[in-house]
Amino acid sequence: MSPVSPRVLLSIDYEPWFALFRHYDSLTDPLERRDLDGGFTLRAIDPILEQLMDARASIYLVGEIGDWYPEIPQKIVSAGHELGLHCHIHRPLKNVDELAQDVRASTSWRKKYNVQGYRAPMIGIDESAYQLLGANGFAYSSSIYAPSGTLLQKGNVWEIPVSTMRWRGKNNIYAAPRAFTFQLLFSGEFPYGSSFSIGVLGTQIFKFIERDLKRGLSPSIFLHPYELIKPPPSARLTRDVLLNPHLLPFLRNKSGFLKSLLKHFPVSPLGTYLDEMLASQGQSHA
Ligand SMILES: [Zn+2]
């Protein structure tokens, strides 16, 4: 049982639509990358903030979007949401030297908005990243999958996992980092907090959420901007999807899911939850 009121820890990994497709990882020219986004991330922000209504969420921003459109982090903060970092340029990023360079690129807006939270791209993080995050002023990371209620201390950084549900082998000890593998899936652990799972199961995910909330736990789930606002149709996107049909659940519209989620469950940003958890233990991360 958690010492704080259970709620859904809601996050949006605010990334361009092409972050889904690995063949754009090698595209390094910032102007070409901005052109590829085609203004989508800017057009999507206001409607997404409207979809969140009175709820407050964690929005982990890909830093290059803040370079293209500095008004986006401002809009997120002005609307009362928690602004976090989802790396500067979205690609698999586990090498600590590469990560150090990536994290440096967002220093100015992270300082300006006092960013405390980090979500690793592809939910993939290395042990050495935690010290780096701590040294760069982060209070927490949400970069592994584990059952709801798991809160792990890594030096002076906390790890708040994206939720899984475990059907067997209940009393496991969880440690970060933790790579989510098919082996875990087959052993009876399901990563229901992933927007991929939400794309497959839709509001069936509410059963997992309800089960955890009833146990006094706070499930952590994430969505993407292109799941709430449809990216403009293009031959390129159609081709990318045809070549990667396994990614379709990521592109399924989840506005209805979000609306229903906000109607049925209390939600909060991850940072708020961490502050309350630490306060209940007489601690502060600041
Ligand atoms: Zn991502």
PDB file of C-alpha atoms and ligand atoms in Angstrom:
ATOM      1  CA  MET A   1       0.000   0.000   0.000  1.00  0.00           C
ATOM      2  CA  SER A   2       1.336   3.379  -1.011  1.00  0.00           C
ATOM      3  CA  PRO A   3       1.351   6.228   1.528  1.00  0.00           C
ATOM      4  CA  VAL A   4      -0.055   8.644  -1.095  1.00  0.00           C
ATOM      5  CA  SER A   5      -3.434   8.620  -2.830  1.00  0.00           C
ATOM      6  CA  PRO A   6      -3.350   6.252  -5.809  1.00  0.00           C
ATOM      7  CA  ARG A   7      -3.628   7.888  -9.228  1.00  0.00           C
ATOM      8  CA  VAL A   8      -2.639   7.260 -12.823  1.00  0.00           C
ATOM      9  CA  LEU A   9       0.813   8.695 -13.543  1.00  0.00           C
ATOM     10  CA  LEU A  10       0.139  10.050 -17.001  1.00  0.00           C
ATOM     11  CA  SER A  11       2.909  11.028 -19.401  1.00  0.00           C
ATOM     12  CA  ILE A  12       3.258  12.055 -23.019  1.00  0.00           C
ATOM     13  CA  ASP A  13       6.565  11.433 -24.787  1.00  0.00           C
ATOM     14  CA  TYR A  14       6.469  14.507 -27.003  1.00  0.00           C
ATOM     15  CA  GLU A  15       8.389  13.374 -30.081  1.00  0.00           C
ATOM     16  CA  PRO A  16       8.078  13.803 -33.861  1.00  0.00           C
ATOM     17  CA  TRP A  17       6.114  11.084 -35.716  1.00  0.00           C
ATOM     18  CA  PHE A  18       9.281   9.914 -37.469  1.00  0.00           C
ATOM     19  CA  ALA A  19      10.812   8.951 -34.095  1.00  0.00           C
ATOM     20  CA  LEU A  20       8.894   5.694 -34.614  1.00  0.00           C
ATOM     21  CA  PHE A  21      11.023   4.666 -37.560  1.00  0.00           C
ATOM     22  CA  ARG A  22      14.651   3.732 -37.025  1.00  0.00           C
ATOM     23  CA  HIS A  23      15.733   4.621 -40.569  1.00  0.00           C
ATOM     24  CA  TYR A  24      15.504   8.351 -39.704  1.00  0.00           C
ATOM     25  CA  ASP A  25      18.019   7.971 -36.838  1.00  0.00           C
ATOM     26  CA  SER A  26      20.910   8.675 -39.194  1.00  0.00           C
ATOM     27  CA  LEU A  27      19.368  11.929 -40.425  1.00  0.00           C
ATOM     28  CA  THR A  28      21.513  14.487 -38.597  1.00  0.00           C
ATOM     29  CA  ASP A  29      20.808  17.833 -40.293  1.00  0.00           C
ATOM     30  CA  PRO A  30      18.516  19.751 -37.856  1.00  0.00           C
ATOM     31  CA  LEU A  31      16.830  21.643 -40.713  1.00  0.00           C
ATOM     32  CA  GLU A  32      16.048  18.454 -42.606  1.00  0.00           C
ATOM     33  CA  ARG A  33      14.650  16.951 -39.412  1.00  0.00           C
ATOM     34  CA  ARG A  34      12.500  20.022 -38.815  1.00  0.00           C
ATOM     35  CA  ASP A  35      11.217  19.864 -42.401  1.00  0.00           C
ATOM     36  CA  LEU A  36      10.353  16.214 -41.960  1.00  0.00           C
ATOM     37  CA  ASP A  37       8.232  17.108 -38.916  1.00  0.00           C
ATOM     38  CA  GLY A  38       6.534  19.624 -41.188  1.00  0.00           C
ATOM     39  CA  GLY A  39       5.233  21.753 -38.293  1.00  0.00           C
ATOM     40  CA  PHE A  40       3.235  18.834 -36.861  1.00  0.00           C
ATOM     41  CA  THR A  41       4.652  19.077 -33.339  1.00  0.00           C
ATOM     42  CA  LEU A  42       3.779  22.787 -33.246  1.00  0.00           C
ATOM     43  CA  ARG A  43       0.257  22.336 -34.616  1.00  0.00           C
ATOM     44  CA  ALA A  44      -0.443  19.447 -32.242  1.00  0.00           C
ATOM     45  CA  ILE A  45       0.508  21.082 -28.951  1.00  0.00           C
ATOM     46  CA  ASP A  46      -2.559  23.295 -28.329  1.00  0.00           C
ATOM     47  CA  PRO A  47      -5.126  20.619 -29.244  1.00  0.00           C
ATOM     48  CA  ILE A  48      -3.290  18.103 -27.027  1.00  0.00           C
ATOM     49  CA  LEU A  49      -3.226  20.506 -24.083  1.00  0.00           C
ATOM     50  CA  GLU A  50      -6.980  20.970 -24.665  1.00  0.00           C
ATOM     51  CA  GLN A  51      -7.519  17.201 -24.659  1.00  0.00           C
ATOM     52  CA  LEU A  52      -5.882  17.059 -21.226  1.00  0.00           C
ATOM     53  CA  MET A  53      -8.543  19.495 -19.920  1.00  0.00           C
ATOM     54  CA  ASP A  54      -8.036  20.116 -16.177  1.00  0.00           C
ATOM     55  CA  ALA A  55      -5.734  17.119 -15.725  1.00  0.00           C
ATOM     56  CA  ARG A  56      -2.016  17.599 -15.188  1.00  0.00           C
ATOM     57  CA  ALA A  57       0.466  15.270 -16.871  1.00  0.00           C
ATOM     58  CA  SER A  58       4.221  14.858 -17.366  1.00  0.00           C
ATOM     59  CA  ILE A  59       5.231  15.877 -20.867  1.00  0.00           C
ATOM     60  CA  TYR A  60       8.704  14.602 -21.776  1.00  0.00           C
ATOM     61  CA  LEU A  61       9.894  16.751 -24.630  1.00  0.00           C
ATOM     62  CA  VAL A  62      12.364  15.732 -27.323  1.00  0.00           C
ATOM     63  CA  GLY A  63      14.847  18.596 -27.121  1.00  0.00           C
ATOM     64  CA  GLU A  64      15.176  19.239 -30.849  1.00  0.00           C
ATOM     65  CA  ILE A  65      11.474  20.167 -30.888  1.00  0.00           C
ATOM     66  CA  GLY A  66      12.267  22.879 -28.324  1.00  0.00           C
ATOM     67  CA  ASP A  67      14.993  24.148 -30.675  1.00  0.00           C
ATOM     68  CA  TRP A  68      12.584  24.277 -33.623  1.00  0.00           C
ATOM     69  CA  TYR A  69       9.718  25.779 -31.595  1.00  0.00           C
ATOM     70  CA  PRO A  70      10.781  27.371 -28.281  1.00  0.00           C
ATOM     71  CA  GLU A  71       7.123  28.210 -27.599  1.00  0.00           C
ATOM     72  CA  ILE A  72       6.323  24.504 -27.074  1.00  0.00           C
ATOM     73  CA  PRO A  73       8.069  24.051 -23.678  1.00  0.00           C
ATOM     74  CA  GLN A  74       6.614  27.423 -22.661  1.00  0.00           C
ATOM     75  CA  LYS A  75       3.082  26.304 -23.553  1.00  0.00           C
ATOM     76  CA  ILE A  76       3.507  23.042 -21.620  1.00  0.00           C
ATOM     77  CA  VAL A  77       4.658  24.836 -18.466  1.00  0.00           C
ATOM     78  CA  SER A  78       2.074  27.639 -18.793  1.00  0.00           C
ATOM     79  CA  ALA A  79      -0.706  25.040 -18.951  1.00  0.00           C
ATOM     80  CA  GLY A  80       0.487  23.666 -15.586  1.00  0.00           C
ATOM     81  CA  HIS A  81       2.024  20.393 -16.769  1.00  0.00           C
ATOM     82  CA  GLU A  82       5.339  18.948 -15.704  1.00  0.00           C
ATOM     83  CA  LEU A  83       7.984  19.457 -18.409  1.00  0.00           C
ATOM     84  CA  GLY A  84      10.583  16.689 -18.674  1.00  0.00           C
ATOM     85  CA  LEU A  85      13.231  15.526 -21.137  1.00  0.00           C
ATOM     86  CA  HIS A  86      12.790  12.671 -23.627  1.00  0.00           C
ATOM     87  CA  CYS A  87      16.377  13.048 -24.989  1.00  0.00           C
ATOM     88  CA  HIS A  88      17.464  15.682 -27.517  1.00  0.00           C
ATOM     89  CA  ILE A  89      17.418  13.607 -30.711  1.00  0.00           C
ATOM     90  CA  HIS A  90      15.259  10.498 -30.529  1.00  0.00           C
ATOM     91  CA  ARG A  91      17.064   7.218 -31.200  1.00  0.00           C
ATOM     92  CA  PRO A  92      18.230   4.277 -29.084  1.00  0.00           C
ATOM     93  CA  LEU A  93      20.497   5.977 -26.547  1.00  0.00           C
ATOM     94  CA  LYS A  94      22.139   3.733 -23.984  1.00  0.00           C
ATOM     95  CA  ASN A  95      25.813   4.593 -24.455  1.00  0.00           C
ATOM     96  CA  VAL A  96      26.700   6.933 -21.595  1.00  0.00           C
ATOM     97  CA  ASP A  97      29.071   9.171 -23.600  1.00  0.00           C
ATOM     98  CA  GLU A  98      26.479   9.621 -26.305  1.00  0.00           C
ATOM     99  CA  LEU A  99      23.851  10.265 -23.656  1.00  0.00           C
ATOM    100  CA  ALA A 100      26.098  12.860 -21.935  1.00  0.00           C
ATOM    101  CA  GLN A 101      26.372  14.760 -25.198  1.00  0.00           C
ATOM    102  CA  ASP A 102      22.659  14.450 -25.862  1.00  0.00           C
ATOM    103  CA  VAL A 103      21.683  15.681 -22.376  1.00  0.00           C
ATOM    104  CA  ARG A 104      24.049  18.675 -22.695  1.00  0.00           C
ATOM    105  CA  ALA A 105      22.135  19.883 -25.763  1.00  0.00           C
ATOM    106  CA  SER A 106      19.044  20.688 -23.676  1.00  0.00           C
ATOM    107  CA  THR A 107      20.871  22.401 -20.775  1.00  0.00           C
ATOM    108  CA  SER A 108      19.494  25.901 -21.355  1.00  0.00           C
ATOM    109  CA  TRP A 109      15.769  25.084 -21.435  1.00  0.00           C
ATOM    110  CA  ARG A 110      16.106  22.415 -18.723  1.00  0.00           C
ATOM    111  CA  LYS A 111      17.606  25.063 -16.424  1.00  0.00           C
ATOM    112  CA  LYS A 112      15.073  27.680 -17.458  1.00  0.00           C
ATOM    113  CA  TYR A 113      12.129  25.404 -16.626  1.00  0.00           C
ATOM    114  CA  ASN A 114      13.785  23.479 -13.781  1.00  0.00           C
ATOM    115  CA  VAL A 115      13.353  20.083 -15.462  1.00  0.00           C
ATOM    116  CA  GLN A 116      13.458  17.188 -12.960  1.00  0.00           C
ATOM    117  CA  GLY A 117      12.361  14.166 -14.982  1.00  0.00           C
ATOM    118  CA  TYR A 118      13.872  12.052 -17.762  1.00  0.00           C
ATOM    119  CA  ARG A 119      12.271   9.390 -19.951  1.00  0.00           C
ATOM    120  CA  ALA A 120      14.770   7.390 -21.994  1.00  0.00           C
ATOM    121  CA  PRO A 121      13.980   6.871 -25.681  1.00  0.00           C
ATOM    122  CA  MET A 122      12.709   3.320 -26.321  1.00  0.00           C
ATOM    123  CA  ILE A 123      12.537   2.914 -22.496  1.00  0.00           C
ATOM    124  CA  GLY A 124      16.173   1.808 -22.626  1.00  0.00           C
ATOM    125  CA  ILE A 125      18.694   2.944 -20.026  1.00  0.00           C
ATOM    126  CA  ASP A 126      22.131   1.852 -18.868  1.00  0.00           C
ATOM    127  CA  GLU A 127      23.336   1.662 -15.257  1.00  0.00           C
ATOM    128  CA  SER A 128      25.834   4.487 -15.793  1.00  0.00           C
ATOM    129  CA  ALA A 129      23.076   6.852 -16.956  1.00  0.00           C
ATOM    130  CA  TYR A 130      21.719   7.374 -13.437  1.00  0.00           C
ATOM    131  CA  GLN A 131      24.838   9.081 -12.151  1.00  0.00           C
ATOM    132  CA  LEU A 132      24.938  11.247 -15.272  1.00  0.00           C
ATOM    133  CA  LEU A 133      21.295  12.239 -14.777  1.00  0.00           C
ATOM    134  CA  GLY A 134      21.939  13.098 -11.129  1.00  0.00           C
ATOM    135  CA  ALA A 135      24.945  15.236 -12.070  1.00  0.00           C
ATOM    136  CA  ASN A 136      22.736  17.081 -14.577  1.00  0.00           C
ATOM    137  CA  GLY A 137      20.114  18.022 -12.009  1.00  0.00           C
ATOM    138  CA  PHE A 138      17.514  15.328 -12.653  1.00  0.00           C
ATOM    139  CA  ALA A 139      15.548  14.094  -9.641  1.00  0.00           C
ATOM    140  CA  TYR A 140      14.080  11.081 -11.389  1.00  0.00           C
ATOM    141  CA  SER A 141      13.981   8.891 -14.463  1.00  0.00           C
ATOM    142  CA  SER A 142      11.092   6.841 -15.839  1.00  0.00           C
ATOM    143  CA  SER A 143      13.017   4.578 -18.153  1.00  0.00           C
ATOM    144  CA  ILE A 144      12.291   0.949 -17.257  1.00  0.00           C
ATOM    145  CA  TYR A 145       9.236  -1.304 -17.119  1.00  0.00           C
ATOM    146  CA  ALA A 146       8.233  -2.828 -13.774  1.00  0.00           C
ATOM    147  CA  PRO A 147       5.056  -3.458 -11.776  1.00  0.00           C
ATOM    148  CA  SER A 148       3.121  -0.415 -10.484  1.00  0.00           C
ATOM    149  CA  GLY A 149       4.287   0.779  -7.074  1.00  0.00           C
ATOM    150  CA  THR A 150       7.966   0.067  -7.805  1.00  0.00           C
ATOM    151  CA  LEU A 151      10.121   3.061  -6.837  1.00  0.00           C
ATOM    152  CA  LEU A 152      13.862   2.527  -6.955  1.00  0.00           C
ATOM    153  CA  GLN A 153      16.654   4.727  -5.656  1.00  0.00           C
ATOM    154  CA  LYS A 154      19.721   4.988  -7.911  1.00  0.00           C
ATOM    155  CA  GLY A 155      22.224   7.254  -6.135  1.00  0.00           C
ATOM    156  CA  ASN A 156      20.443  10.622  -5.938  1.00  0.00           C
ATOM    157  CA  VAL A 157      18.052   9.792  -8.780  1.00  0.00           C
ATOM    158  CA  TRP A 158      14.765   7.887  -8.437  1.00  0.00           C
ATOM    159  CA  GLU A 159      13.455   5.463 -11.023  1.00  0.00           C
ATOM    160  CA  ILE A 160       9.652   5.452 -11.482  1.00  0.00           C
ATOM    161  CA  PRO A 161       8.942   2.604 -13.948  1.00  0.00           C
ATOM    162  CA  VAL A 162       6.292   2.408 -16.655  1.00  0.00           C
ATOM    163  CA  SER A 163       3.744  -0.144 -15.426  1.00  0.00           C
ATOM    164  CA  THR A 164       3.632  -3.840 -15.990  1.00  0.00           C
ATOM    165  CA  MET A 165       1.215  -6.401 -14.577  1.00  0.00           C
ATOM    166  CA  ARG A 166       2.625  -9.637 -13.264  1.00  0.00           C
ATOM    167  CA  TRP A 167       0.508 -12.761 -13.271  1.00  0.00           C
ATOM    168  CA  ARG A 168       3.003 -15.183 -11.775  1.00  0.00           C
ATOM    169  CA  GLY A 169       6.022 -15.066  -9.451  1.00  0.00           C
ATOM    170  CA  LYS A 170       4.742 -12.165  -7.403  1.00  0.00           C
ATOM    171  CA  ASN A 171       7.407 -11.456  -4.823  1.00  0.00           C
ATOM    172  CA  ASN A 172      10.187 -10.590  -7.195  1.00  0.00           C
ATOM    173  CA  ILE A 173      12.821  -8.020  -6.383  1.00  0.00           C
ATOM    174  CA  TYR A 174      13.084  -5.407  -9.096  1.00  0.00           C
ATOM    175  CA  ALA A 175      16.237  -3.488  -9.929  1.00  0.00           C
ATOM    176  CA  ALA A 176      17.079  -0.729 -12.418  1.00  0.00           C
ATOM    177  CA  PRO A 177      18.204  -0.851 -15.143  1.00  0.00           C
ATOM    178  CA  ARG A 178      15.896  -3.583 -16.351  1.00  0.00           C
ATOM    179  CA  ALA A 179      15.518  -4.470 -20.010  1.00  0.00           C
ATOM    180  CA  PHE A 180      12.040  -5.623 -20.927  1.00  0.00           C
ATOM    181  CA  THR A 181      12.386  -8.835 -22.910  1.00  0.00           C
ATOM    182  CA  PHE A 182      10.163 -11.375 -24.581  1.00  0.00           C
ATOM    183  CA  GLN A 183      11.283 -13.708 -21.841  1.00  0.00           C
ATOM    184  CA  LEU A 184       9.586 -11.495 -19.243  1.00  0.00           C
ATOM    185  CA  LEU A 185       6.473 -11.340 -21.408  1.00  0.00           C
ATOM    186  CA  PHE A 186       6.369 -15.128 -21.664  1.00  0.00           C
ATOM    187  CA  SER A 187       6.980 -15.467 -17.943  1.00  0.00           C
ATOM    188  CA  GLY A 188       3.698 -13.635 -17.360  1.00  0.00           C
ATOM    189  CA  GLU A 189       4.601  -9.952 -17.089  1.00  0.00           C
ATOM    190  CA  PHE A 190       2.715  -7.572 -19.388  1.00  0.00           C
ATOM    191  CA  PRO A 191       3.875  -3.958 -20.017  1.00  0.00           C
ATOM    192  CA  TYR A 192       0.403  -2.415 -20.036  1.00  0.00           C
ATOM    193  CA  GLY A 193       1.632   1.162 -19.507  1.00  0.00           C
ATOM    194  CA  SER A 194       3.156   1.265 -22.991  1.00  0.00           C
ATOM    195  CA  SER A 195       1.202   3.144 -25.661  1.00  0.00           C
ATOM    196  CA  PHE A 196       1.806   0.084 -27.840  1.00  0.00           C
ATOM    197  CA  SER A 197      -0.234  -2.038 -25.406  1.00  0.00           C
ATOM    198  CA  ILE A 198      -2.875   0.710 -25.253  1.00  0.00           C
ATOM    199  CA  GLY A 199      -2.977   0.635 -29.078  1.00  0.00           C
ATOM    200  CA  VAL A 200      -3.608  -3.106 -29.004  1.00  0.00           C
ATOM    201  CA  LEU A 201      -6.083  -3.303 -26.109  1.00  0.00           C
ATOM    202  CA  GLY A 202      -7.687   0.181 -26.002  1.00  0.00           C
ATOM    203  CA  THR A 203      -9.844   0.757 -22.920  1.00  0.00           C
ATOM    204  CA  GLN A 204      -9.332  -2.892 -21.898  1.00  0.00           C
ATOM    205  CA  ILE A 205      -6.225  -1.408 -20.263  1.00  0.00           C
ATOM    206  CA  PHE A 206      -8.603   0.147 -17.689  1.00  0.00           C
ATOM    207  CA  LYS A 207      -8.950  -3.301 -16.086  1.00  0.00           C
ATOM    208  CA  PHE A 208      -5.224  -3.298 -15.300  1.00  0.00           C
ATOM    209  CA  ILE A 209      -5.404   0.295 -14.079  1.00  0.00           C
ATOM    210  CA  GLU A 210      -8.393  -0.416 -11.840  1.00  0.00           C
ATOM    211  CA  ARG A 211      -6.738  -3.495 -10.398  1.00  0.00           C
ATOM    212  CA  ASP A 212      -3.619  -1.553  -9.444  1.00  0.00           C
ATOM    213  CA  LEU A 213      -5.517   1.485  -8.111  1.00  0.00           C
ATOM    214  CA  LYS A 214      -7.620  -0.822  -5.899  1.00  0.00           C
ATOM    215  CA  ARG A 215      -4.412  -2.200  -4.468  1.00  0.00           C
ATOM    216  CA  GLY A 216      -3.410   1.374  -3.584  1.00  0.00           C
ATOM    217  CA  LEU A 217      -0.804   1.573  -6.359  1.00  0.00           C
ATOM    218  CA  SER A 218      -0.280   4.297  -8.980  1.00  0.00           C
ATOM    219  CA  PRO A 219       0.002   2.938 -12.534  1.00  0.00           C
ATOM    220  CA  SER A 220       2.350   4.759 -14.920  1.00  0.00           C
ATOM    221  CA  ILE A 221       1.356   4.952 -18.584  1.00  0.00           C
ATOM    222  CA  PHE A 222       2.512   6.938 -21.610  1.00  0.00           C
ATOM    223  CA  LEU A 223       1.138   8.235 -24.897  1.00  0.00           C
ATOM    224  CA  HIS A 224       2.594  10.047 -27.925  1.00  0.00           C
ATOM    225  CA  PRO A 225       1.440  13.237 -29.694  1.00  0.00           C
ATOM    226  CA  TYR A 226       0.773  11.423 -32.994  1.00  0.00           C
ATOM    227  CA  GLU A 227      -1.626   9.138 -31.139  1.00  0.00           C
ATOM    228  CA  LEU A 228      -3.764  12.075 -30.000  1.00  0.00           C
ATOM    229  CA  ILE A 229      -3.595  14.237 -33.121  1.00  0.00           C
ATOM    230  CA  LYS A 230      -3.388  12.570 -36.525  1.00  0.00           C
ATOM    231  CA  PRO A 231      -0.197  13.446 -38.422  1.00  0.00           C
ATOM    232  CA  PRO A 232      -0.929  14.747 -41.945  1.00  0.00           C
ATOM    233  CA  PRO A 233      -1.208  11.877 -44.422  1.00  0.00           C
ATOM    234  CA  SER A 234       1.791  11.610 -46.712  1.00  0.00           C
ATOM    235  CA  ALA A 235       3.205   9.100 -49.146  1.00  0.00           C
ATOM    236  CA  ARG A 236       6.257   8.875 -46.914  1.00  0.00           C
ATOM    237  CA  LEU A 237       4.306   8.018 -43.771  1.00  0.00           C
ATOM    238  CA  THR A 238       2.168   5.493 -45.663  1.00  0.00           C
ATOM    239  CA  ARG A 239       5.312   3.825 -46.986  1.00  0.00           C
ATOM    240  CA  ASP A 240       6.935   3.789 -43.539  1.00  0.00           C
ATOM    241  CA  VAL A 241       3.869   2.157 -42.000  1.00  0.00           C
ATOM    242  CA  LEU A 242       3.586  -0.409 -44.808  1.00  0.00           C
ATOM    243  CA  LEU A 243       7.225  -1.338 -44.254  1.00  0.00           C
ATOM    244  CA  ASN A 244       6.734  -1.496 -40.463  1.00  0.00           C
ATOM    245  CA  PRO A 245       3.229  -2.907 -39.897  1.00  0.00           C
ATOM    246  CA  HIS A 246       4.205  -4.035 -36.363  1.00  0.00           C
ATOM    247  CA  LEU A 247       4.255  -0.317 -35.415  1.00  0.00           C
ATOM    248  CA  LEU A 248       0.574   0.201 -36.285  1.00  0.00           C
ATOM    249  CA  PRO A 249      -0.625   0.083 -32.635  1.00  0.00           C
ATOM    250  CA  PHE A 250       1.507   3.199 -32.049  1.00  0.00           C
ATOM    251  CA  LEU A 251      -0.409   5.088 -34.730  1.00  0.00           C
ATOM    252  CA  ARG A 252      -3.870   4.079 -33.582  1.00  0.00           C
ATOM    253  CA  ASN A 253      -5.766   7.165 -32.405  1.00  0.00           C
ATOM    254  CA  LYS A 254      -5.973   7.287 -28.598  1.00  0.00           C
ATOM    255  CA  SER A 255      -7.950  10.509 -28.051  1.00  0.00           C
ATOM    256  CA  GLY A 256     -11.004   8.476 -27.040  1.00  0.00           C
ATOM    257  CA  PHE A 257      -8.872   6.439 -24.660  1.00  0.00           C
ATOM    258  CA  LEU A 258      -7.495   9.629 -23.076  1.00  0.00           C
ATOM    259  CA  LYS A 259     -10.930  11.196 -22.735  1.00  0.00           C
ATOM    260  CA  SER A 260     -12.306   8.107 -21.040  1.00  0.00           C
ATOM    261  CA  LEU A 261      -9.216   7.763 -18.831  1.00  0.00           C
ATOM    262  CA  LEU A 262      -9.586  11.347 -17.583  1.00  0.00           C
ATOM    263  CA  LYS A 263     -13.288  10.787 -16.940  1.00  0.00           C
ATOM    264  CA  HIS A 264     -12.794   7.671 -14.847  1.00  0.00           C
ATOM    265  CA  PHE A 265      -9.507   8.041 -13.010  1.00  0.00           C
ATOM    266  CA  PRO A 266      -7.500  10.650 -11.069  1.00  0.00           C
ATOM    267  CA  VAL A 267      -4.222  11.455 -12.812  1.00  0.00           C
ATOM    268  CA  SER A 268      -1.052  13.314 -11.868  1.00  0.00           C
ATOM    269  CA  PRO A 269       2.402  14.033 -13.235  1.00  0.00           C
ATOM    270  CA  LEU A 270       5.190  11.682 -12.111  1.00  0.00           C
ATOM    271  CA  GLY A 271       7.102  14.528 -10.450  1.00  0.00           C
ATOM    272  CA  THR A 272       4.118  15.386  -8.220  1.00  0.00           C
ATOM    273  CA  TYR A 273       3.820  11.739  -7.195  1.00  0.00           C
ATOM    274  CA  LEU A 274       7.523  11.545  -6.341  1.00  0.00           C
ATOM    275  CA  ASP A 275       7.337  14.759  -4.265  1.00  0.00           C
ATOM    276  CA  GLU A 276       4.390  13.331  -2.311  1.00  0.00           C
ATOM    277  CA  MET A 277       6.063   9.950  -1.823  1.00  0.00           C
ATOM    278  CA  LEU A 278       9.251  11.569  -0.516  1.00  0.00           C
ATOM    279  CA  ALA A 279       7.335  14.021   1.686  1.00  0.00           C
ATOM    280  CA  SER A 280       5.463  11.062   3.225  1.00  0.00           C
ATOM    281  CA  GLN A 281       8.858   9.587   4.143  1.00  0.00           C
ATOM    282  CA  GLY A 282      10.032  12.941   5.516  1.00  0.00           C
ATOM    283  CA  GLN A 283      12.419  13.378   2.576  1.00  0.00           C
ATOM    284  CA  SER A 284      12.798  15.922  -0.163  1.00  0.00           C
ATOM    285  CA  HIS A 285      14.664  15.472  -3.405  1.00  0.00           C
ATOM    286  CA  ALA A 286      15.602  19.169  -3.611  1.00  0.00           C
TER     287      ALA A 286
HETATM  288 ZN    ZN B   1      10.007   7.936 -27.550  1.00  0.00          ZN
END
